[in-house]
Coordinates of C-alpha atoms in Angstrom, one line a residue:
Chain A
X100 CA -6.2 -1.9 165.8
X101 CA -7.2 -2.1 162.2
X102 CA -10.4 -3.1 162.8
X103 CA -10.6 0.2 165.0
X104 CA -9.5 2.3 162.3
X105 CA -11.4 0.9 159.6
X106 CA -14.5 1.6 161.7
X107 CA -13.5 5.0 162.4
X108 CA -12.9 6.0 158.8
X109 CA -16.2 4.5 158.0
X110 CA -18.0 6.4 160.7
X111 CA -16.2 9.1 159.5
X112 CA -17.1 8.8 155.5
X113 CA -13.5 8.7 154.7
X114 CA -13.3 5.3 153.6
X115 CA -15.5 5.8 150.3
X116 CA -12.6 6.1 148.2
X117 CA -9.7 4.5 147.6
X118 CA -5.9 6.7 148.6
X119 CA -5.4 8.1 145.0
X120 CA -3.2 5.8 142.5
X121 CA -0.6 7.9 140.2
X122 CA -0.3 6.3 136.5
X123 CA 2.1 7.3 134.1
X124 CA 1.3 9.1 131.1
X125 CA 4.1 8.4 128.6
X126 CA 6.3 11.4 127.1
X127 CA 4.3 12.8 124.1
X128 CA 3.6 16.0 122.0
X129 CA 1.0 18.4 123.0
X130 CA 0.1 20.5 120.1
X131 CA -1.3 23.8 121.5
X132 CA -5.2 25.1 120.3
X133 CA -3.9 28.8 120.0
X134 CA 0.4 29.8 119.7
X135 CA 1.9 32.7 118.7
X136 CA 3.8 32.6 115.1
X137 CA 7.3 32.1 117.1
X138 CA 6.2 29.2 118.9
X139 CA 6.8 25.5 117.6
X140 CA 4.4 23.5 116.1
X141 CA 4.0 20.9 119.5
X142 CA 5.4 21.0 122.6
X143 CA 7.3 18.1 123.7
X144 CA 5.8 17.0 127.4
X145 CA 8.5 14.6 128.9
X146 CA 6.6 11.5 130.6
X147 CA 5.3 12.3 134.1
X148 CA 2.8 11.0 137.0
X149 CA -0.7 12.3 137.3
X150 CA -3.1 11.4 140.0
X151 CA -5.5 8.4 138.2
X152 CA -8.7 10.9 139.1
X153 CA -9.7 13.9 140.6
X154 CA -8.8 15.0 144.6
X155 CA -11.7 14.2 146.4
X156 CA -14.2 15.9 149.4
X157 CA -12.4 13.4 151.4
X158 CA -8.7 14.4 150.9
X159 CA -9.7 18.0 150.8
X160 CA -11.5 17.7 154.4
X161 CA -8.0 16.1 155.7
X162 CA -6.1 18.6 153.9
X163 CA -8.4 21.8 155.7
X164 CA -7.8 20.3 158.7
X165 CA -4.5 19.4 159.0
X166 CA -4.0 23.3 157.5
X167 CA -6.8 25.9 158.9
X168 CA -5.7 28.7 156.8
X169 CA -7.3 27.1 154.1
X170 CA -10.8 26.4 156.0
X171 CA -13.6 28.5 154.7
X172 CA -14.0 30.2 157.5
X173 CA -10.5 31.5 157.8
X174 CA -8.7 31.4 153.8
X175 CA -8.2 35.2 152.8
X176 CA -9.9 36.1 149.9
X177 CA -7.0 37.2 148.2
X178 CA -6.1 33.6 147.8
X179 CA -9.7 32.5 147.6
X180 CA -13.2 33.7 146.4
X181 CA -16.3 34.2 148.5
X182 CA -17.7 31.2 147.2
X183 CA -14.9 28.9 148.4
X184 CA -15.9 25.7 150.0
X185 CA -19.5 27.2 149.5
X186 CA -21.3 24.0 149.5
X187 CA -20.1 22.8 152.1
X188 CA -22.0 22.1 155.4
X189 CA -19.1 23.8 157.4
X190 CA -15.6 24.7 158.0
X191 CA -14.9 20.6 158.5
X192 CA -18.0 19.0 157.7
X193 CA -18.6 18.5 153.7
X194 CA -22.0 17.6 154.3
X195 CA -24.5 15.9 151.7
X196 CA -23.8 18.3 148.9
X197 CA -20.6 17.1 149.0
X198 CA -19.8 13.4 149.3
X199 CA -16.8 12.1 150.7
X200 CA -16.0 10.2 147.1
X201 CA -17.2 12.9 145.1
X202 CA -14.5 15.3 143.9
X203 CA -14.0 18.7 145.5
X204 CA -15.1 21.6 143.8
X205 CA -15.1 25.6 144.5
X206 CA -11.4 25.6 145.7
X207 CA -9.4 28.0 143.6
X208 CA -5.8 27.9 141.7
X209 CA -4.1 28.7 145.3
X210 CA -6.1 26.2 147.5
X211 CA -5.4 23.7 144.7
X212 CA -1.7 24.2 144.8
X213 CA -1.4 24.5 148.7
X214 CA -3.1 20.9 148.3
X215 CA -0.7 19.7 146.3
X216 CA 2.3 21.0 148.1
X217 CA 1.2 19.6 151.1
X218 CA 0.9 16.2 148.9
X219 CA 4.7 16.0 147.3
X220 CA 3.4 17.0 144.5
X221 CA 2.2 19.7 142.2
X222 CA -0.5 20.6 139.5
X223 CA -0.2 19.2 135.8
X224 CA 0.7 21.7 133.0
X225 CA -1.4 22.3 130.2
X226 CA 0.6 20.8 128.0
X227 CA 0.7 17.6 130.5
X228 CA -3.4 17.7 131.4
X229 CA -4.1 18.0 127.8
X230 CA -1.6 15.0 127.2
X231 CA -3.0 12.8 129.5
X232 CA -7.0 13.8 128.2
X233 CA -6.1 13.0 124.5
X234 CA -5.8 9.8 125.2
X235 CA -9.4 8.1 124.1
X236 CA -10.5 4.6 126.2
X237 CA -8.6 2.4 124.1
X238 CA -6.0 4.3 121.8
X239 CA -3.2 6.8 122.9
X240 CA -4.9 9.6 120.6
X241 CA -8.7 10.0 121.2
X242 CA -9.5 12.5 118.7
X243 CA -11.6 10.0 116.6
X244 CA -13.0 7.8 119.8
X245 CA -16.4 7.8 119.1
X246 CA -17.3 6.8 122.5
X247 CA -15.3 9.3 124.0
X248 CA -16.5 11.9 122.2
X249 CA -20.1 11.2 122.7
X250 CA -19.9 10.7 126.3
X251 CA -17.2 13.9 126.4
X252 CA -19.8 15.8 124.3
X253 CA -22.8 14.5 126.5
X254 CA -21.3 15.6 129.3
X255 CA -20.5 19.2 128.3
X256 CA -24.6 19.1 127.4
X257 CA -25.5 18.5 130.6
X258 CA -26.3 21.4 133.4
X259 CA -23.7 20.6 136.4
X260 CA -25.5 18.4 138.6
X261 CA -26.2 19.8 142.9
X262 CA -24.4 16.8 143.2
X263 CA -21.3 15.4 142.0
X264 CA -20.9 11.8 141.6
X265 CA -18.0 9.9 143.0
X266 CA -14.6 10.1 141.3
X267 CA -13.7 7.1 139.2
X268 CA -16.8 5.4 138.6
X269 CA -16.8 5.8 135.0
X270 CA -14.3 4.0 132.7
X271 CA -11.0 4.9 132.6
X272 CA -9.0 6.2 130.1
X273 CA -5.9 4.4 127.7
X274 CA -3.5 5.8 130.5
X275 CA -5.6 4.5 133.5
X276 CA -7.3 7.2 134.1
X277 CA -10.2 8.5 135.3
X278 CA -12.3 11.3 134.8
X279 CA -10.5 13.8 132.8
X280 CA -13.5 14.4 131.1
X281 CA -16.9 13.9 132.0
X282 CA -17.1 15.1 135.6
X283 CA -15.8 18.0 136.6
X284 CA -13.1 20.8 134.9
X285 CA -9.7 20.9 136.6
X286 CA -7.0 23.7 137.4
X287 CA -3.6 23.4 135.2
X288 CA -0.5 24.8 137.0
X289 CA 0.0 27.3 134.1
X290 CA -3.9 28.2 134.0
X291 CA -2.9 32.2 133.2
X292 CA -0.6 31.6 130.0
X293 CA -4.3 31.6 128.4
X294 CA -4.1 34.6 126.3
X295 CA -7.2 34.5 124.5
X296 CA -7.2 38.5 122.9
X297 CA -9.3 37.8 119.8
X298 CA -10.3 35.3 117.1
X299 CA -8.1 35.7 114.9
X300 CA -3.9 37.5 114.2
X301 CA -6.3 40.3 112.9
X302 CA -6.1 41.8 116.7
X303 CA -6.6 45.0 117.0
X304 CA -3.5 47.8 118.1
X305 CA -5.4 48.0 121.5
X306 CA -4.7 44.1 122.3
X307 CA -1.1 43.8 121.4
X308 CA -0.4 46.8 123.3
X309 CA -2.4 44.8 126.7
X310 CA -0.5 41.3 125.7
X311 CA 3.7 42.1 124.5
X312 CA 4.0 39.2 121.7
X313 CA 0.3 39.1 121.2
X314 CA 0.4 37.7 117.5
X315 CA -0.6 35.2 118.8
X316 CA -3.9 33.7 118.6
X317 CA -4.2 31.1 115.6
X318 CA -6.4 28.2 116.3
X319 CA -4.8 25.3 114.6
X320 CA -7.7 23.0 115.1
X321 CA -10.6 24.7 114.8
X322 CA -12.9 21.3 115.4
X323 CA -11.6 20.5 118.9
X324 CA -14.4 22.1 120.6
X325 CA -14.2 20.8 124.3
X326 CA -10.7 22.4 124.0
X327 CA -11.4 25.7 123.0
X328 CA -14.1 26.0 125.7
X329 CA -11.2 24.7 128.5
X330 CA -9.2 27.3 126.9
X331 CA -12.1 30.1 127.0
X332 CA -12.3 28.8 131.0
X333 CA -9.0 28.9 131.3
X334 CA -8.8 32.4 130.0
X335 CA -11.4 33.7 132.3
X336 CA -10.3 32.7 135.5
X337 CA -8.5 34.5 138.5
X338 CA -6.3 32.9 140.6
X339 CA -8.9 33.3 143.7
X340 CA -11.8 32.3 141.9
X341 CA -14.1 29.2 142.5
X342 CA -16.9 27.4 140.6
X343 CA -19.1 24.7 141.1
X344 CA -17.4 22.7 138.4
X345 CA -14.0 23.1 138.6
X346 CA -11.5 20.7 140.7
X347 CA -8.3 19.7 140.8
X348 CA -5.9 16.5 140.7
X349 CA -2.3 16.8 141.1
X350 CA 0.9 15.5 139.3
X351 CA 4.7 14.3 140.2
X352 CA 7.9 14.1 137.9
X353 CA 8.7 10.6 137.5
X354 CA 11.7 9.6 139.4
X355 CA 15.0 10.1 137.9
Chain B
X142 CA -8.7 -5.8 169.5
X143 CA -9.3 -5.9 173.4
X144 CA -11.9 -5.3 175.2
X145 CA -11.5 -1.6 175.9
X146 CA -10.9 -0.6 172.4
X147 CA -13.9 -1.6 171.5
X148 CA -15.6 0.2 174.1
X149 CA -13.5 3.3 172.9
X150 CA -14.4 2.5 169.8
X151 CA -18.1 2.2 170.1
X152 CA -17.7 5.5 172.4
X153 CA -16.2 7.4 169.2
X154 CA -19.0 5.9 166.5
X155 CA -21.3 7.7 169.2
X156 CA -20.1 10.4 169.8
X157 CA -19.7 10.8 165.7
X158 CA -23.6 9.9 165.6
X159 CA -24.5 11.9 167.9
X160 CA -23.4 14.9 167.8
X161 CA -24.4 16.7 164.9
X162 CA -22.8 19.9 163.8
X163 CA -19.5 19.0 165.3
X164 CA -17.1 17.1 163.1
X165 CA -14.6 14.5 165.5
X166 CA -11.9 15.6 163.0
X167 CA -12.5 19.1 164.4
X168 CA -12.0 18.4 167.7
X169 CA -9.6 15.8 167.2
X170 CA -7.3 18.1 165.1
X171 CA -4.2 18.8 166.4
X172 CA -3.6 21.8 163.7
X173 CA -7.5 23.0 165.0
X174 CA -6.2 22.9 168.4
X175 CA -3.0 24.5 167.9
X176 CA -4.7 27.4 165.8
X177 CA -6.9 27.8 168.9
X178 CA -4.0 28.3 171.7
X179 CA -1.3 30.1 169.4
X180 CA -2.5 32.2 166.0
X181 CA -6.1 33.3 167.3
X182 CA -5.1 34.9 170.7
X183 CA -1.0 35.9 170.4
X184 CA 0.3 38.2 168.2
X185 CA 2.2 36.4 165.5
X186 CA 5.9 37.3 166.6
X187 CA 5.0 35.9 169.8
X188 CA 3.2 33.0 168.4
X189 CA 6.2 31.7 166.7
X190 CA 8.9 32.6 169.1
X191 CA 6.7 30.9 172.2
X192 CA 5.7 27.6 170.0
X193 CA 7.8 24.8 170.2
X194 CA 8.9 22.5 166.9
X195 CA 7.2 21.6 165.1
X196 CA 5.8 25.0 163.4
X197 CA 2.0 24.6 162.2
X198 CA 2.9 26.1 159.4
X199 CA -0.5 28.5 159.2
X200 CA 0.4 29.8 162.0
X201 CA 3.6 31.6 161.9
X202 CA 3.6 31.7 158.0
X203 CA 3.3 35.4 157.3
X204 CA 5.1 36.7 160.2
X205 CA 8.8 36.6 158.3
X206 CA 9.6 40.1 157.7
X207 CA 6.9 41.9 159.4
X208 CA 7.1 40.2 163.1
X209 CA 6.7 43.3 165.1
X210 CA 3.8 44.3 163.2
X211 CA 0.1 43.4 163.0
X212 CA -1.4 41.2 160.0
X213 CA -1.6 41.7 156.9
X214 CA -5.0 42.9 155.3
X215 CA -7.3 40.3 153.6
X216 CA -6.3 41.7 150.1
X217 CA -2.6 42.7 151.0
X218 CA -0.2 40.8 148.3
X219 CA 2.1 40.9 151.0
X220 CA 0.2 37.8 152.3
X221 CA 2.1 35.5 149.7
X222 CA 4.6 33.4 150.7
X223 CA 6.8 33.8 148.5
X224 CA 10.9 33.9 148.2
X225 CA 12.4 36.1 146.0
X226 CA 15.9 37.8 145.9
X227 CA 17.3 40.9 144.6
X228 CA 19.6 42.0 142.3
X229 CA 22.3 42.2 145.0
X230 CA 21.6 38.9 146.0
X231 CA 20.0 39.1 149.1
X232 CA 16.9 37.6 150.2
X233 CA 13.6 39.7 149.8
X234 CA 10.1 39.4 150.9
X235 CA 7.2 41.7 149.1
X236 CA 6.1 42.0 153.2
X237 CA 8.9 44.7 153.3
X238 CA 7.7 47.0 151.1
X239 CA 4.4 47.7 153.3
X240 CA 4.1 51.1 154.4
X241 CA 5.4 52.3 151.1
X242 CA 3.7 53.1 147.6
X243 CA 4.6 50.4 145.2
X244 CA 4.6 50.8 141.4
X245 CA 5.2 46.9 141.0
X246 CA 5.9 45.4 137.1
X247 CA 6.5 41.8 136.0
X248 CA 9.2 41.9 133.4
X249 CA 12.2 40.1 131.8
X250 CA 15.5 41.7 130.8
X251 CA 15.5 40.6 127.0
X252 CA 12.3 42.0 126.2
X253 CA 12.5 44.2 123.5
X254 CA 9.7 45.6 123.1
X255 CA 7.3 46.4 126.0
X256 CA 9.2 46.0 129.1
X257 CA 11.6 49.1 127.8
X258 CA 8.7 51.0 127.5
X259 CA 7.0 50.6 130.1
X260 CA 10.4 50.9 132.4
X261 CA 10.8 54.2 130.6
X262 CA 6.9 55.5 131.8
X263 CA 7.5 54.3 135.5
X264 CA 11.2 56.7 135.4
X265 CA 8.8 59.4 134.1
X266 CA 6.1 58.6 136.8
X267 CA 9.4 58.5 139.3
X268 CA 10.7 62.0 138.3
X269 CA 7.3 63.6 138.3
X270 CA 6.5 62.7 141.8
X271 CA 6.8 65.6 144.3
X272 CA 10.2 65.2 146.3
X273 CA 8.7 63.6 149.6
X274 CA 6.3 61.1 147.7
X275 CA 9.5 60.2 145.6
X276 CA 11.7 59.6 148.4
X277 CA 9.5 56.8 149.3
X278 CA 7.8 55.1 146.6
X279 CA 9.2 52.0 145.5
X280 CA 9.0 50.8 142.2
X281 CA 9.7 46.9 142.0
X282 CA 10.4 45.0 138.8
X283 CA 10.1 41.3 139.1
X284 CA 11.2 39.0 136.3
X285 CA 9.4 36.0 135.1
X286 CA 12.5 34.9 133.0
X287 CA 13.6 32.9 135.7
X288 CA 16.2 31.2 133.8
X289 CA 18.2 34.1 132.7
X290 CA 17.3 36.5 134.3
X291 CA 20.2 35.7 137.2
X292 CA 21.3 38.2 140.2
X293 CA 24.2 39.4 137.4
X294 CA 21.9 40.0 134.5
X295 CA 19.4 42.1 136.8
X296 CA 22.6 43.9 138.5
X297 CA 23.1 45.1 135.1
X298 CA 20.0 45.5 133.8
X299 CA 20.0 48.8 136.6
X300 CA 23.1 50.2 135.3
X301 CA 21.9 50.0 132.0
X302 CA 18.6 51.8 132.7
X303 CA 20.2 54.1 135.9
X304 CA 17.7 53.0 138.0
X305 CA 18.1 54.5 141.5
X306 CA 18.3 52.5 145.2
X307 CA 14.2 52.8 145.1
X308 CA 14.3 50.8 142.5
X309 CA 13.9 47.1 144.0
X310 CA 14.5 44.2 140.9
X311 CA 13.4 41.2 142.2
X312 CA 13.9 37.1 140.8
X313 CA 12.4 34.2 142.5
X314 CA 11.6 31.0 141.6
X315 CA 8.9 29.6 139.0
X316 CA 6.0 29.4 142.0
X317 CA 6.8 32.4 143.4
X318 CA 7.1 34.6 140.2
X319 CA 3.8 32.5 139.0
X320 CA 1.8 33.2 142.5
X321 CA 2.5 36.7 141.8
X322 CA 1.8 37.3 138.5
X323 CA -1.4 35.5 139.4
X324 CA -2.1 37.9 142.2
X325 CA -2.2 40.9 140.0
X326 CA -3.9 39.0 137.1
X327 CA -0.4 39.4 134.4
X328 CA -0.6 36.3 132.0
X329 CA 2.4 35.0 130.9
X330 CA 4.5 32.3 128.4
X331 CA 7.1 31.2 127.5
X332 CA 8.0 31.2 123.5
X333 CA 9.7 28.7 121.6
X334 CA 12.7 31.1 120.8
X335 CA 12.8 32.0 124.9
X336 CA 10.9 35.3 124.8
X337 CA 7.9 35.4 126.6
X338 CA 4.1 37.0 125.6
X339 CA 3.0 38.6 128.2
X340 CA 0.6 41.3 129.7
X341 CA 1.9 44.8 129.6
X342 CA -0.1 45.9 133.8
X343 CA 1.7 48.0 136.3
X344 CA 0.3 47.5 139.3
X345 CA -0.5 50.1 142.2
X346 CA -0.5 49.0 145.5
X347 CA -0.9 51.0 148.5
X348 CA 1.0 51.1 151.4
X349 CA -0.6 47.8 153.1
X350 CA -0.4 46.2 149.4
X351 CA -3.6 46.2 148.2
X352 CA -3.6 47.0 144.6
X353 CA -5.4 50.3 144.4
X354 CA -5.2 50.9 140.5
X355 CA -3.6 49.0 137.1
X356 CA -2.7 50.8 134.2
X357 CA -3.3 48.8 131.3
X358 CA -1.8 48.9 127.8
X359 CA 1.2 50.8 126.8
X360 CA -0.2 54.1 125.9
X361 CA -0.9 57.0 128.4
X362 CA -2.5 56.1 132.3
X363 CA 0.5 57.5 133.5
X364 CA -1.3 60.3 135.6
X365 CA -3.6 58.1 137.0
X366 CA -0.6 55.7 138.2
X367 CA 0.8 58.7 139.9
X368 CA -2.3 59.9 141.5
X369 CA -2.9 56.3 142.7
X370 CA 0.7 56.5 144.4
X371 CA 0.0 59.7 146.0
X372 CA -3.6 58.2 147.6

């Protein structure tokens, strides 16, 4: 019988990539690009479990069809854009746009959580996401990994490919894992606490009467470039929307 | 393996190959199936009381406090599944506030600066209302201070204001009060000393709960928030 079901995930294209491994990123600081002049100067992120790369066509295909309210055809657009799922061949059929390995893209903040509900889990923090992508490929802090940064700085050079390569074929990260940068931007559970109102605490009357507490936009590194544009994405998103760039992977509280 | 699975077997790799267009998963899919015989045809109150266990959970989903009535619209906010409760205690879904304006504000009971404020405008959009149009707009405060923000603090939080029974203050958990605040685009967070920043946005919604107007800011909009109530 295992030969039968190894054939019939191959026929199927399911059997491209490995079920997804968790590693643990270790309890560290996370010192915030923008906080307000009350906050403290990091934020402690207690260790935790993060999916070792990026959900894949795959898993989102089982996902859809073990739940059809999130099929293209049939997701309200309240919870997701009209470009959700767009490149896909159909409701249940990814199609060569979007190979099984590669991961899943245009899904929004809603599908991405529903996914990882239905998984046990939920989506990483900011604080934890940006944790877990400071490590470099060799050091817990990869703020001067030249290797990272050139391929992390590469990457954001490049136009998005048609595309998408598969998941965890590059090298992984101090932590194990894969992909956090160089393949595709990723939803963080707290996506809208991204108040981005000006450039500077010079913002004007009109903003901190839109944002309560909105002295609060002080960039303490002002060099971390790849951070303030996940910021400036971050900022800009709804809830519903979709883009050909932006996945997901999912996170778990370590056991107690 | 026998003999017949791997007839079966090389009967499924066919019919995978040769058929184009139609996914085995898709045909295969229980969920697909069960969508097919239950949500698409049956009303939902009928489709969850006729169903046996177990639930597919897309299909009776949205049916908790409206099961007599039809679906909600494709922008209605009443299509989050969501639990909150209110400051009585008891259980509340957004789904029963359709067929009534809704003024609808995220909040938190510390705040002292904005949240007064704009509490203070929505009375004034209350008492300006004619009579009938008063009578049944709701005005719902939800807070994202889910940690102390409990069923007491709220309970007080009216008294303190004199905030009538159209008033409905609301709590829920992290993911519900999140999946809200996303809905109606308020930003949020939590500050070291326990405040939170936040956007000051009152929402609108109309009687299916489909936000019709926001009123940004803190400084006038409030005739437009009453004209959008009386649409």
């Amino acid at each position: 019988m295992r030969l039968f079901a190894l054939i019939l995930s191959l026929a199927l294209g399911l059997g491209a990539a490995e079920p997804v491994r968790m590693v643990t990123i270790p309890a560290g600081a996370y010192v915030p690009l923008q906080r307000s002049t009350k906050d403290a100067p990091e934020v402690r992120v207690a260790a935790f479990l993060l999916d070792a790369r990026p959900v894949t066509n795959a898993e989102f295909l089982a996902f859809v069809t073990a739940h059809p309210k999130w099929r293209r055809s049939q997701v309200s657009r309240l919870f997701a854009d009209s470009s959700y799922l767009e490149h896909w061949a159909g409701d249940l059929e990814p199609g060569p746009t979007a190979p099984a390995a590669a991961p899943v893209v245009r899904i929004s903040w809603f599908a991405a959580r529903a996914y990882a509900r239905s998984a046990g889990k939920r989506l990483p923090s900011t604080a934890e996401w940006e944790l877990a992508a400071a490590a470099g490929y060799t050091r817990p802090d990869g703020k001067n990994d030249e290797d990272l940064n050139r391929d992390l700085y590469a990457w954001l050079a490049r136009p998005v490919p048609a595309v998408q390569r598969a998941v965890a074929s590059g090298r992984p990260n101090f932590h194990g894992a894969y992909d956090l940068h160089g393949l595709v931007w990723e939803w963080v559970d707290d996506f809208n606490t991204a108040m981005v109102t000006g450039e500077s605490r010079g913002d004007s009357g009109l903003e901190r009467d839109l944002f309560c507490g909105a002295g609060s936009v002080g960039a303490k590194d002002t060099t971390d470039y790849a951070a303030f544009m996940r910021q400036a994405l971050r900022s800009s998103l709804k809830a519903n929307n979709t883009t050909t760039a932006l996945g997901f992977r999912c996170a778990r509280d370590l056991p107690r | 393996m026998s003999s017949s699975h791997l007839r079966l077997t090389a009967t499924l790799l066919a019919l995978a190959v040769l058929l184009p267009g139609r996914s085995l998963l898709a045909g295969d899919s229980p969920a697909s199936e069960t969508k097919a015989a239950c949500c698409q045809p049956a009303p939902k109150a009928a489709c969850c009381a006729a169903k046996a266990e177990p639930k597919p959970a897309a299909c009776c989903s949205t049916a908790t406090s409206a099961e007599a009535a039809a679906p909600f619209t494709s922008d209605s906010l009443y299509q989050l599944e969501a639990a909150f409760t209110d400051d009585t205690g008891k259980a509340f879904s957004l789904g029963e506030l359709r067929g009534r304006p809704v003024a609808l504000n995220l909040f938190f009971a510390s705040c002292g600066y904005a949240c007064p404020l704009t509490v203070t405008d929505l009375l004034a959009i209350q008492s300006g209302l004619p009579a009938e149009l008063r009578s049944r707009t709701a005005f719902v405060l939800v807070s994202f201070d889910t940690a102390r923000d409990t069923t007491a603090v709220l309970a007080q939080y009216r008294a303190q204001r004199g905030l009538d029974s159209n008033w409905i203050i609301l709590r829920g958990s992290d993911d519900a009060v999140r999946e809200l605040a996303a809905l109606v685009g308020v930003k949020y967070k939590q500050e070291a000393d326990g405040s939170f920043a936040h956007s000051n946005l009152v929402t609108i919604l109309n009687a299916q709960g489909e936000i019709v107007h926001q009123r940004q800011g803190l400084k006038g909009g409030l005739e437009a928030a009453a004209a959008a109530l009386a649409k």
